XYZ file of C-alpha atoms in Angstrom:
639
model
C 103.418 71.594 90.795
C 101.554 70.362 94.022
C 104.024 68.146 95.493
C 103.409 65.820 98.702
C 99.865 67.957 99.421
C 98.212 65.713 101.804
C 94.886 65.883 102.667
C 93.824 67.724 106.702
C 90.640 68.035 106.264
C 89.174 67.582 109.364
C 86.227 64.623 110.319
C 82.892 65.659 110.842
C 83.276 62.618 112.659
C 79.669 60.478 114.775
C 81.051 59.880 118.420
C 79.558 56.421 119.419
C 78.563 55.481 122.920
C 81.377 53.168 124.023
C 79.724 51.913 126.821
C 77.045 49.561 125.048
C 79.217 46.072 124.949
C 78.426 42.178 124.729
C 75.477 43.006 122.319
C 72.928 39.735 122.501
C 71.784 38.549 119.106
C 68.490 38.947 120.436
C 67.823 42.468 118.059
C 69.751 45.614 117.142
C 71.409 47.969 118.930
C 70.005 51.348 119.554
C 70.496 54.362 117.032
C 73.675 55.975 117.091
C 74.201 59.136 118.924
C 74.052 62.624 117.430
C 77.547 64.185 115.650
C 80.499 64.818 117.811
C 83.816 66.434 115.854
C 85.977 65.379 118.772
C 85.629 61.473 117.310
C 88.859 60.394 115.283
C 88.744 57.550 112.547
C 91.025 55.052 114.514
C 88.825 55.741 118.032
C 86.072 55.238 115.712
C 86.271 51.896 115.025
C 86.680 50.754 118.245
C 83.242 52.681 119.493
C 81.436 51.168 116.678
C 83.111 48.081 116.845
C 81.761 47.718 120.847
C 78.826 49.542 120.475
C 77.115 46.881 117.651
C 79.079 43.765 118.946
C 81.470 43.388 116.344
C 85.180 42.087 117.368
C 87.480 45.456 116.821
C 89.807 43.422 114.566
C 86.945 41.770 112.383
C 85.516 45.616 111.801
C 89.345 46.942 110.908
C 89.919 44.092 109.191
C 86.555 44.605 106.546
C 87.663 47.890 106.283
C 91.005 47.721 105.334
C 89.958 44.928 102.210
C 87.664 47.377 101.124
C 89.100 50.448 101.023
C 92.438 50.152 102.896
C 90.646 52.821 105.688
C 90.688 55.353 103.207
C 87.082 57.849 102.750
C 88.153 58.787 98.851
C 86.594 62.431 99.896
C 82.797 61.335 99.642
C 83.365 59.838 96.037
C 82.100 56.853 95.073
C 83.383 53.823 94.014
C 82.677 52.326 89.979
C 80.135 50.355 92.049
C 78.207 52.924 94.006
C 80.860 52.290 97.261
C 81.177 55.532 99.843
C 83.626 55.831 102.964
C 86.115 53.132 104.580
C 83.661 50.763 104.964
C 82.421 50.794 101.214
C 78.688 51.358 101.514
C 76.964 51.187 98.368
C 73.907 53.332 97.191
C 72.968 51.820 93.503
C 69.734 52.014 91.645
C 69.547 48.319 91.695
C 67.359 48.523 88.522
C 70.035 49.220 86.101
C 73.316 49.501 87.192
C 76.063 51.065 84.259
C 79.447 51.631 83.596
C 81.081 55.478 84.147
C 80.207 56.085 80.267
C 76.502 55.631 80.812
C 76.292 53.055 78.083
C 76.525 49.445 79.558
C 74.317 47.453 81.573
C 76.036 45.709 83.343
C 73.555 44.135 86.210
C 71.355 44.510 89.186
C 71.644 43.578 92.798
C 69.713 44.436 96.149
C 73.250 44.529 97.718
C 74.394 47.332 95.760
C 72.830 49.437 98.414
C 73.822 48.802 102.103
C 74.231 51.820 102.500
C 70.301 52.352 102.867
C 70.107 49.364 104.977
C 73.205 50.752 107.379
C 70.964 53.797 107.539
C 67.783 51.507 108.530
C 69.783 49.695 111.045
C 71.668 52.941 112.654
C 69.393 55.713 111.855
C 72.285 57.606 110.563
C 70.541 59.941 107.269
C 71.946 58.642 103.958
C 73.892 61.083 103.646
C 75.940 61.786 106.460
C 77.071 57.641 105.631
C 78.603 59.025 102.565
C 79.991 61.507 103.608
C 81.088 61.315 107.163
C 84.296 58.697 108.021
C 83.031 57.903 111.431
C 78.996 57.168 110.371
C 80.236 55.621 107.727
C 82.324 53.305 110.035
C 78.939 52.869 111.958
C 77.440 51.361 109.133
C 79.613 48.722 108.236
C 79.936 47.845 112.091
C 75.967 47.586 112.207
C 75.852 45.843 109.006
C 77.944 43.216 110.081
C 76.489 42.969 113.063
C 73.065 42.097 110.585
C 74.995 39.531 108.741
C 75.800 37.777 111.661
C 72.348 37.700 113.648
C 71.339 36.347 109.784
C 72.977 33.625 110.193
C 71.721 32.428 113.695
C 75.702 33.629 114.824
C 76.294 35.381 118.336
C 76.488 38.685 118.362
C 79.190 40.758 120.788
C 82.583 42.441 120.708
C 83.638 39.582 122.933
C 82.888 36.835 120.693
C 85.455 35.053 118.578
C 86.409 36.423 115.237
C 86.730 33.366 114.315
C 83.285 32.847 114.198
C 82.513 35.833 111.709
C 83.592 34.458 108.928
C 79.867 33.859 107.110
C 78.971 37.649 107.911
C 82.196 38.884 106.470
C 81.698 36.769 103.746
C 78.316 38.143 103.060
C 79.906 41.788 103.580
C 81.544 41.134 100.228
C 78.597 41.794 98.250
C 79.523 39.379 95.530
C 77.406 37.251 93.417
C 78.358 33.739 94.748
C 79.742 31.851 97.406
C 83.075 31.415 96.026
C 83.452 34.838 95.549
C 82.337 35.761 99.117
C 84.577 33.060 100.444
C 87.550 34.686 98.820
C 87.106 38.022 100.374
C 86.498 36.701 103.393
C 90.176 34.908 103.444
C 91.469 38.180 102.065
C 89.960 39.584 105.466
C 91.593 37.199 107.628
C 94.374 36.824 105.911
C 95.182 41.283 106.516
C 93.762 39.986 110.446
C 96.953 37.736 110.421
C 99.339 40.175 109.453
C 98.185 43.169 110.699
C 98.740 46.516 109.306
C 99.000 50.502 109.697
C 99.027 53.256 107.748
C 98.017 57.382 107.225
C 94.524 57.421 105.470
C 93.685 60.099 103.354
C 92.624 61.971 105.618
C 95.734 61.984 107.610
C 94.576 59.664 110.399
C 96.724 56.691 111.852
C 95.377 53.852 112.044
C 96.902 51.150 113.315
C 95.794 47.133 113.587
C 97.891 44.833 115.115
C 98.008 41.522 114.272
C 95.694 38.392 115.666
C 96.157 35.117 114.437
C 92.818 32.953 113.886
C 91.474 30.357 111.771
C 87.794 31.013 111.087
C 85.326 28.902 110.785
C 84.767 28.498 107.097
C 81.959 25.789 106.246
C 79.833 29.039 107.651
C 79.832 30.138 103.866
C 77.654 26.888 102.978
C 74.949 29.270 105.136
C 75.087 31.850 102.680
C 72.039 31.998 100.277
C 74.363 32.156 97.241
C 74.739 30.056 94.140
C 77.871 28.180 94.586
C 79.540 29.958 91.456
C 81.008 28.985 88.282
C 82.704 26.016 88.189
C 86.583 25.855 86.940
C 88.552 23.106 85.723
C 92.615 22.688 86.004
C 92.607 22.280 82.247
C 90.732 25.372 81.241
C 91.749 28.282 83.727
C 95.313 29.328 84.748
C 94.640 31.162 87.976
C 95.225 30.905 92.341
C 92.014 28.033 93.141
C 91.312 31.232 95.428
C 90.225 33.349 92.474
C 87.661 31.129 91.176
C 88.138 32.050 87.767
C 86.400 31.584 84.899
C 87.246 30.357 81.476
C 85.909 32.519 78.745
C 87.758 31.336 74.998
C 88.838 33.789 73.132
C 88.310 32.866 69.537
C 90.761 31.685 67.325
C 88.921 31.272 64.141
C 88.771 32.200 60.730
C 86.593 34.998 59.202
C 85.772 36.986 55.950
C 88.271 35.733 53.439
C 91.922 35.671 52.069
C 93.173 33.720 55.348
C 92.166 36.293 57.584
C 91.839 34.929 60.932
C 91.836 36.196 64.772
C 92.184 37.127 67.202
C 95.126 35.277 68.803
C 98.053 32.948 67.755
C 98.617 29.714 68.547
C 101.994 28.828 70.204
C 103.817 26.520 72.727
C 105.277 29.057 75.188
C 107.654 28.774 76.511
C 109.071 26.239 73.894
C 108.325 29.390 71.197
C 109.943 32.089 73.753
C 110.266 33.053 77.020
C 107.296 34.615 78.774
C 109.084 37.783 79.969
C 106.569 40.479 81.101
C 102.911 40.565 82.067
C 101.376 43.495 81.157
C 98.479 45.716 82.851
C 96.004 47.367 80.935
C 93.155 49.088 82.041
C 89.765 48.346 79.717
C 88.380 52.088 78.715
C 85.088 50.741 79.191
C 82.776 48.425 81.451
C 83.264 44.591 81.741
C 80.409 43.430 79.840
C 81.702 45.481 76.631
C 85.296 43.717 77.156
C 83.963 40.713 77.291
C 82.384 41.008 73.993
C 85.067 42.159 72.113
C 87.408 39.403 73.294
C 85.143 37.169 72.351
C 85.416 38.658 68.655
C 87.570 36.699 66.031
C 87.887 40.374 63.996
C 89.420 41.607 67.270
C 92.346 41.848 69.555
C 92.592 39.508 72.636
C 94.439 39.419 75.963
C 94.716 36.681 78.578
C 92.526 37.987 81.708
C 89.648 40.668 82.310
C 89.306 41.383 85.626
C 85.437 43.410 86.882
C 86.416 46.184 89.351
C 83.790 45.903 91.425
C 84.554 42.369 93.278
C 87.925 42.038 91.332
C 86.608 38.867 89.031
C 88.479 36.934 86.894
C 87.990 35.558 83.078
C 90.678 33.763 81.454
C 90.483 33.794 77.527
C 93.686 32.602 75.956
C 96.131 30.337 77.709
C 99.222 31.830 78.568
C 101.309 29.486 75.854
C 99.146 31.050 72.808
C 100.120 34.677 72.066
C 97.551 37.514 72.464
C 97.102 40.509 70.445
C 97.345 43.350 73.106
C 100.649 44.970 73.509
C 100.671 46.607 70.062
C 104.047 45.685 69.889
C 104.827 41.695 68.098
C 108.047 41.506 70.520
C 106.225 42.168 73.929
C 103.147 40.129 72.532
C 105.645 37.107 71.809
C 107.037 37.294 75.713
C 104.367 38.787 77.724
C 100.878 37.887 79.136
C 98.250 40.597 78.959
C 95.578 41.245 82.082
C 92.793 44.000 81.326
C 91.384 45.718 83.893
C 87.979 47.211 84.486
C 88.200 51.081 84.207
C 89.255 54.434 82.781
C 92.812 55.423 83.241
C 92.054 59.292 83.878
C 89.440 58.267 86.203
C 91.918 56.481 88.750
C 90.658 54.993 92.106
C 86.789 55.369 91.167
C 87.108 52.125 89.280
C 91.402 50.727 90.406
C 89.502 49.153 93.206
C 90.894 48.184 96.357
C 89.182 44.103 94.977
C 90.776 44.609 91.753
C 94.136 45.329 93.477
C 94.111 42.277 95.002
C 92.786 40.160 93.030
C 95.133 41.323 90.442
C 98.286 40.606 92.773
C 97.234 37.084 93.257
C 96.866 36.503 89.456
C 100.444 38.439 88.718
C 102.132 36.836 91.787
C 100.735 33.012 90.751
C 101.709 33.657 86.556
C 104.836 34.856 87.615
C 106.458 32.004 89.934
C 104.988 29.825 87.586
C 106.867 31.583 84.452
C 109.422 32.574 86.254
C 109.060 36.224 85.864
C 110.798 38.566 88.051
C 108.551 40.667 90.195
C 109.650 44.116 89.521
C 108.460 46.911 87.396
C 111.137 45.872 84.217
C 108.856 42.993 84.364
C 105.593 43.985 85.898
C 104.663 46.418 83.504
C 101.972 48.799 82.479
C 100.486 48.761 78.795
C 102.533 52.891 78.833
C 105.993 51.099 79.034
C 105.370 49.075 76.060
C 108.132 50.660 73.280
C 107.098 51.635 69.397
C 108.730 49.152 66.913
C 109.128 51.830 64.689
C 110.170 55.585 64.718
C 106.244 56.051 63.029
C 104.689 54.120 65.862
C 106.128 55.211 69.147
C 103.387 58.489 68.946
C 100.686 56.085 68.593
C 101.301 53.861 71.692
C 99.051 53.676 74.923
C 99.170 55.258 77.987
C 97.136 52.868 80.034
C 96.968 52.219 82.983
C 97.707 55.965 83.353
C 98.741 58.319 86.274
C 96.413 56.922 89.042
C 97.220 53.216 89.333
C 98.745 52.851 92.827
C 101.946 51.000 91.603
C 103.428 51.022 94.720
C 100.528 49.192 96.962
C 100.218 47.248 93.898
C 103.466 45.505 95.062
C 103.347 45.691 98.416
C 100.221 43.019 97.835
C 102.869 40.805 95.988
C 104.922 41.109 98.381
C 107.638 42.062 96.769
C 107.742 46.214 97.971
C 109.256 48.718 95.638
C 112.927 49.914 96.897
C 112.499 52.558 99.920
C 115.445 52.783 101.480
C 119.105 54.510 100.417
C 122.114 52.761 101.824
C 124.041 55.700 100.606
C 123.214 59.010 99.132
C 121.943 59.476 95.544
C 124.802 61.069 93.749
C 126.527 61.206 90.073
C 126.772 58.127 88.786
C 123.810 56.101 91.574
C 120.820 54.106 90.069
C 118.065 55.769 91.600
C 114.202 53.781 91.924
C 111.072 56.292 91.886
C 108.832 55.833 95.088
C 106.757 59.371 95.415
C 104.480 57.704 98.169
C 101.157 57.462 95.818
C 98.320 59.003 98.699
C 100.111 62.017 99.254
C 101.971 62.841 96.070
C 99.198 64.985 94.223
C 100.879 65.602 91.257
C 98.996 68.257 88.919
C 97.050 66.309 86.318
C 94.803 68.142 83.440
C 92.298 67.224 81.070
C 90.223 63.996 82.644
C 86.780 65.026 81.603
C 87.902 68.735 79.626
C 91.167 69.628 77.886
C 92.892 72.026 80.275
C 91.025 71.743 83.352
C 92.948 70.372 86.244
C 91.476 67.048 87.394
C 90.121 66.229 90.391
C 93.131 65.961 93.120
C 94.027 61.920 93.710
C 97.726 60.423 94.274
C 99.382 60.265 91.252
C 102.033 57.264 90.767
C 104.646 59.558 88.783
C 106.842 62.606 89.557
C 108.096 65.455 86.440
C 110.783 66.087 85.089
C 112.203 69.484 84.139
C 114.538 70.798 81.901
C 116.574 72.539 84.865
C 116.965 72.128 88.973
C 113.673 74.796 89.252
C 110.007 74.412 89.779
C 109.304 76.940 86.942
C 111.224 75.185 84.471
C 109.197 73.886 81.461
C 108.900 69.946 81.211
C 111.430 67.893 79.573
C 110.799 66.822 76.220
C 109.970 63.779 74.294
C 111.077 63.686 70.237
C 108.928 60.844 69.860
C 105.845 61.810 71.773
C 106.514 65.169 70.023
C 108.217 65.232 67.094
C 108.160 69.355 66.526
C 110.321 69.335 69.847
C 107.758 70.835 71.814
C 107.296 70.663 75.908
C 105.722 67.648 77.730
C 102.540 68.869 79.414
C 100.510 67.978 82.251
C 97.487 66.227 79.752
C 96.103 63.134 81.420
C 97.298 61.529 78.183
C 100.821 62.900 78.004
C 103.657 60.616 80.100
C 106.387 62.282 78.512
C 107.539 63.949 81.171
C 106.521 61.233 84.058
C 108.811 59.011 85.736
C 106.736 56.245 87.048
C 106.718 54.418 90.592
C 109.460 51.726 90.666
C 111.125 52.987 87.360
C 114.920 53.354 87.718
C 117.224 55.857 86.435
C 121.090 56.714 86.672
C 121.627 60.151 88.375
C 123.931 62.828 86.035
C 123.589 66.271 88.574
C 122.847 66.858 92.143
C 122.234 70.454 92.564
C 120.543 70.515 96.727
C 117.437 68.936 96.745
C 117.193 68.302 93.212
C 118.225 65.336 91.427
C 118.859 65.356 87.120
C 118.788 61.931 86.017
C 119.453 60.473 82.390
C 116.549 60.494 80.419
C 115.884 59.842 76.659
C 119.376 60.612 76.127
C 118.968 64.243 77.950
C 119.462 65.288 81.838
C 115.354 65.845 83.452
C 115.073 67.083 86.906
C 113.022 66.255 89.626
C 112.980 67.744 93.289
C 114.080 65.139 95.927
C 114.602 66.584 99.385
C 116.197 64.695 102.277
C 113.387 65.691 104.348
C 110.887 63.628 101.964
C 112.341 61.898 99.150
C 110.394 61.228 96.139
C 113.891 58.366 95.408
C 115.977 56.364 96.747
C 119.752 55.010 95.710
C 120.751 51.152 95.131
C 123.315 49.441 94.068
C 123.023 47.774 90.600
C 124.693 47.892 86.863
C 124.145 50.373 84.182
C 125.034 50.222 80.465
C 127.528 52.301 78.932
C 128.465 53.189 75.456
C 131.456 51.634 74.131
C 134.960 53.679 74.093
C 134.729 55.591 71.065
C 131.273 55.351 70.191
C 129.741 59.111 70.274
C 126.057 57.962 69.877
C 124.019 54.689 70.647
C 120.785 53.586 69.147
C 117.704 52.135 70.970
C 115.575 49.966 70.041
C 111.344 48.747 70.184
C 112.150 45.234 69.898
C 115.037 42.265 69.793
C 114.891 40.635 66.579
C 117.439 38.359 65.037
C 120.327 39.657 62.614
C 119.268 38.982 58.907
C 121.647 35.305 58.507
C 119.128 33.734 61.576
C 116.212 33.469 59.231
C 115.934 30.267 57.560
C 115.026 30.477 53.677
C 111.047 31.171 53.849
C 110.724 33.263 56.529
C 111.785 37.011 55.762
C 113.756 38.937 57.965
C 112.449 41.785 59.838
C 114.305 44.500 60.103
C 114.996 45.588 63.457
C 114.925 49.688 63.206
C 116.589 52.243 65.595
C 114.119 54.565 66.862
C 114.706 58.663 67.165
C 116.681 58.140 70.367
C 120.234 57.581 71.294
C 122.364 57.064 74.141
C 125.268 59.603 73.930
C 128.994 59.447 74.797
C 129.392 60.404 78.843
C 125.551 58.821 79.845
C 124.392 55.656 81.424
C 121.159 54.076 82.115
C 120.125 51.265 84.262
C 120.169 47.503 83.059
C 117.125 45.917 83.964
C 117.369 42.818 81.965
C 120.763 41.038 80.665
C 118.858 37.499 79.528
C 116.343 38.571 76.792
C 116.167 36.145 74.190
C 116.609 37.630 70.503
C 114.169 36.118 68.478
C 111.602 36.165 66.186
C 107.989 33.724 66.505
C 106.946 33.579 63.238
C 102.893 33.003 63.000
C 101.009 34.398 59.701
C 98.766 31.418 58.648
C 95.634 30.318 60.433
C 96.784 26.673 59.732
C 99.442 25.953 62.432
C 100.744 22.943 60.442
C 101.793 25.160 57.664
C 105.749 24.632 56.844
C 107.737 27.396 58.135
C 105.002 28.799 59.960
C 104.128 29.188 63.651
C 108.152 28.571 64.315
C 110.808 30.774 66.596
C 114.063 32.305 65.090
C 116.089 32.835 67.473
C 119.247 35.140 66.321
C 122.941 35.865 68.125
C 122.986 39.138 68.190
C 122.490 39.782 72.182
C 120.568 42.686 73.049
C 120.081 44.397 77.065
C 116.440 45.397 77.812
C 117.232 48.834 79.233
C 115.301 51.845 81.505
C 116.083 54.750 79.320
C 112.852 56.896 79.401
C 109.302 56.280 80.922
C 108.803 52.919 78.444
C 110.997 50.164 78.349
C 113.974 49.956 75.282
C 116.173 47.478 74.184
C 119.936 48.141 72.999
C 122.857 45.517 71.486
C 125.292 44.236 73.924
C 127.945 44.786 70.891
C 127.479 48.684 71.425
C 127.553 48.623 75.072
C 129.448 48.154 78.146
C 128.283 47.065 81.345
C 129.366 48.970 84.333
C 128.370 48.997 88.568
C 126.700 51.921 89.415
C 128.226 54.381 91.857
């Protein structure tokens, strides 16, 4: 297992004649200078920054939104992007998705990198493949925005008077989209930030406080963008969202109808979770099939590229995406442009933030915790049924960057111990996502390693040694076979943010509770891939020997009123035995039951909640979420 590898590769970096400041807007700069390996990424953007009249923070700024001053080792983004500074190089003709099948539009801006080339003289592709040209290109690029707009040109100059050309930077279709990346920009200018790229470079950008000039974005030679209205969308006003209705219609015959319900949330139940999914194909495609009545439906799409939004069912109605009736009843469901064994090409560093601001805003309003026993992916969704738990997704998969995902929402995943992880401590998973290169196989063919990206997940084995096999899963794997390493196979993964209760310490290895077994994972001192907290787990009750876990939280069989049937809530093929304990993540489910089967909504005994009195605990027991009755547990502090 390749654990922590990070990458040292050194830059073939462009060393950028520092002298040139206080550029006049009166014509570009001169051509960059011939290679020099001596050049670092953060002295980079401070050469650039003075050598094409661009204010240093404005330049780190850009870069940071875009790619969060990471190079992604000369691969492109899902819309052409190269390098820090995001350079694109698309055939502006026909632009389509990673399977080669959808058109999904055409732009001149799709390739700046050509024009960054045209204005530095840098070749093409040394500003794909080399950090520090590439940072030369964005600098001179902005520097073009900026003279476009009749704007002073100079590292001197205000940053608050960039706002137009960052805004133009964005590349996105309209001016309300531009506008929102540009007060992404300043908002990172505000509070600052540093971090190890890739690459292994600090960079560091302290924080300036300015307030930009924003009626420059009238200049821009945009459409305005779609309009939105309080009544139809349910996002941030800074998302500019668009409404997009989902149908909710009748088809064929024999009361078939789709591809939603029709509820009055949170009257009809609590809205617990929001769920991310990832769409396993381009936006265009999405769009259409939500916009199916024979199909499923979710609440949002979001486009990777720029991180746009489309609402199509309003969070009280219940979508069909979960593929499990419980979640669907309690959770909102946000699709995201991409392939989940294809990782950062399409989980954007836009769609990241965009995302957060959608999550962050549906959450305070719904009053939904933000952590991951609430934030969830589409993988922690439970079977409802011992038959259905093989058959559930495994989106957004290994590569979305749960732990920056956060950090955006402010509201950081647990990093720090206030005592040591021993028998008996809740333990939260945080393997640091750019440097933990887990070993992934099978992205593009079945036993081939995939190409090396942080992973958001660390294995567990069967015993305290790297050459142990992986644990197992009875329901992933019903002939009791090993986990594997298959892009496809979470098994074995515990996830970023996930908490577990720990059984064994054996040196630097921790074994943790999991599925009702003990699964190892290595956690040196030195570099810990968890940390301890205080919290309370769930116990069996004295005398019980064996506990079941459950999919889902329905009511006991006397809730249902005469006319509704009951559904019969059935353990699945795991169990919590006698001596184990697993975190509690949620105490204040609500057991219940929204009854919706008829397209008429008016129909008696139809499109009602039972709620029952049988409490259940929503639980972390294994690398999905699980539900168990409060009359079989106990309720303990941790350790």
């Amino acid at each position: 297992m390749l654990r922590r590898s990070k990458i040292l590769a050194a830059l073939a970096a462009v060393a950028l004649p520092i002298t040139v400041t206080g550029v006049s807007s009166g014509g570009p700069p001169a051509a960059a200078a011939p290679p020099d390996s001596s050049t670092t990424a953060a002295s980079a953007y401070g050469a650039a920054a003075a050598h094409y009249g661009v204010p240093e923070s404005v330049l780190l700024a850009v870069s940071y939104a875009e790619s969060r001053w990471d190079d992604h080792q000369g691969a492109s983004s899902s819309s052409g992007g190269y390098g820090p500074m995001h350079l694109t190089a698309v055939d502006p003709s026909t632009v389509v998705d990673l399977s080669g099948k959808q058109k999904i539009g055409k732009s001149e801006s799709l390739r700046t990198l050509y024009k960054a080339s045209q204005l530095t003289g840098l070749d093409p592709v040394s500003l794909r493949t080399d950090t520090v040209a590439n940072i030369s290109g964005g600098a001179a690029l902005l520097a073009s925005y900026q003279r476009s707009l009749g704007l002073p040109v100079g590292a001197d100059t205000s940053a608050a008077q960039w706002y137009g050309a960052v805004a133009s930077y964005s590349e996105a279709a309209d001016r309300a989209g531009a506008a929102a990346f540009a007060d992404d920009v300043y908002s990172i200018m505000a509070r600052g930030a540093a971090r190890t790229t890739n690459t292994g470079q600090q960079v560091v950008m302290p924080p300036v406080s300015v307030a930009p000039d924003k009626s420059q974005a009238s200049k821009l030679a945009l459409p305005a963008g779609a309009k939105r209205t309080n009544s139809d969308v349910e996002c941030p006003a800074s998302l500019g969202c668009e409404w997009l209705p989902a149908p909710y219609a009748e088809f064929g015959g024999a009361g078939d109808y789709g591809n939603h319900d029709l509820a009055n949330r949170p009257k009809t139940g609590k809205i617990d979770y929001i769920v991310i999914h990832d769409t396993e194909g381009g936006w265009q495609g999405t769009l259409n099939m939500v916009q199916d009545p024979t199909y499923v439906s979710w609440q949002y799409t979001m486009r990777s590229s720029d991180g746009h939004v489309w609402q199509h069912v309003k969070a009280k109605d219940v979508a069909w995406h979960a593929g499990n009736w419980y979640v669907n009843m309690h959770s909102i469901g946000i699709e995201h442009e991409g392939f989940a064994a294809q990782g950062a090409t399409w989980y954007t560093e836009s769609l990241y933030r965009n995302s957060a601001k959608l999550v962050k805003y549906l959450a305070a309003k719904n009053h939904i915790p933000l952590d991951r026993a609430h934030i969830i992916g589409h993988d922690q969704v439970p079977g409802t049924l011992p038959t259905t738990v093989r058959g559930m997704h495994w989106d957004p998969g290994p590569y979305w960057d749960w732990e920056h995902y956060f950090d955006l929402m402010g509201a950081p995943i647990y990093g720090h111990s206030v005592f040591p992880a021993k028998a008996g401590s809740i333990v939260t998973i945080k393997p640091d996502f750019a440097g933990n290169q887990q070993v992934v196989t099978g992205c593009t063919t079945a036993g081939v390693p995939c190409t090396a990206q942080g992973t958001n997940f660390v294995y567990l084995r069967q015993a305290p040694d790297d050459a142990a096999p992986l644990v197992k899963d009875f329901g992933l794997r019903p002939d009791g076979s090993n986990s594997t390493t298959q892009v496809s196979d979470n098994g074995a993964r515990v996830a970023a943010g996930s908490q577990y209760v720990v059984a064994q310490r054996e040196g630097d290895w921790v074994g943790v509770w999991y599925l009702g077994a003990i699964g190892w994972f290595k956690s040196p001192k030195s570099a810990p891939d968890a940390f301890a907290k205080p919290g309370l787990v769930v116990k069996p009750k004295a005398g019980k020997t064996s506990v079941p876990v459950y999919g889902r939280a329905y009511p006991e069989e006397s809730a249902y009123p005469a006319g509704i049937p009951y559904q019969t809530v059935t353990p699945l093929q795991y169990s919590i035995g006698a001596g184990q304990a697993y975190p509690l993540s949620d105490a204040s489910i609500e057991t219940d039951y929204y009854r919706a089967v008829t397209f008429d909504a008016t129909t008696p005994g139809d499109h009602v909640q039972v709620l029952g009195k049988d409490k259940y605990y929503q639980i972390w027991f294994g690398h999905r979420m699980f539900y168990v009755r409060a009359a079989d547990v106990d309720i303990k502090p941790a350790f």
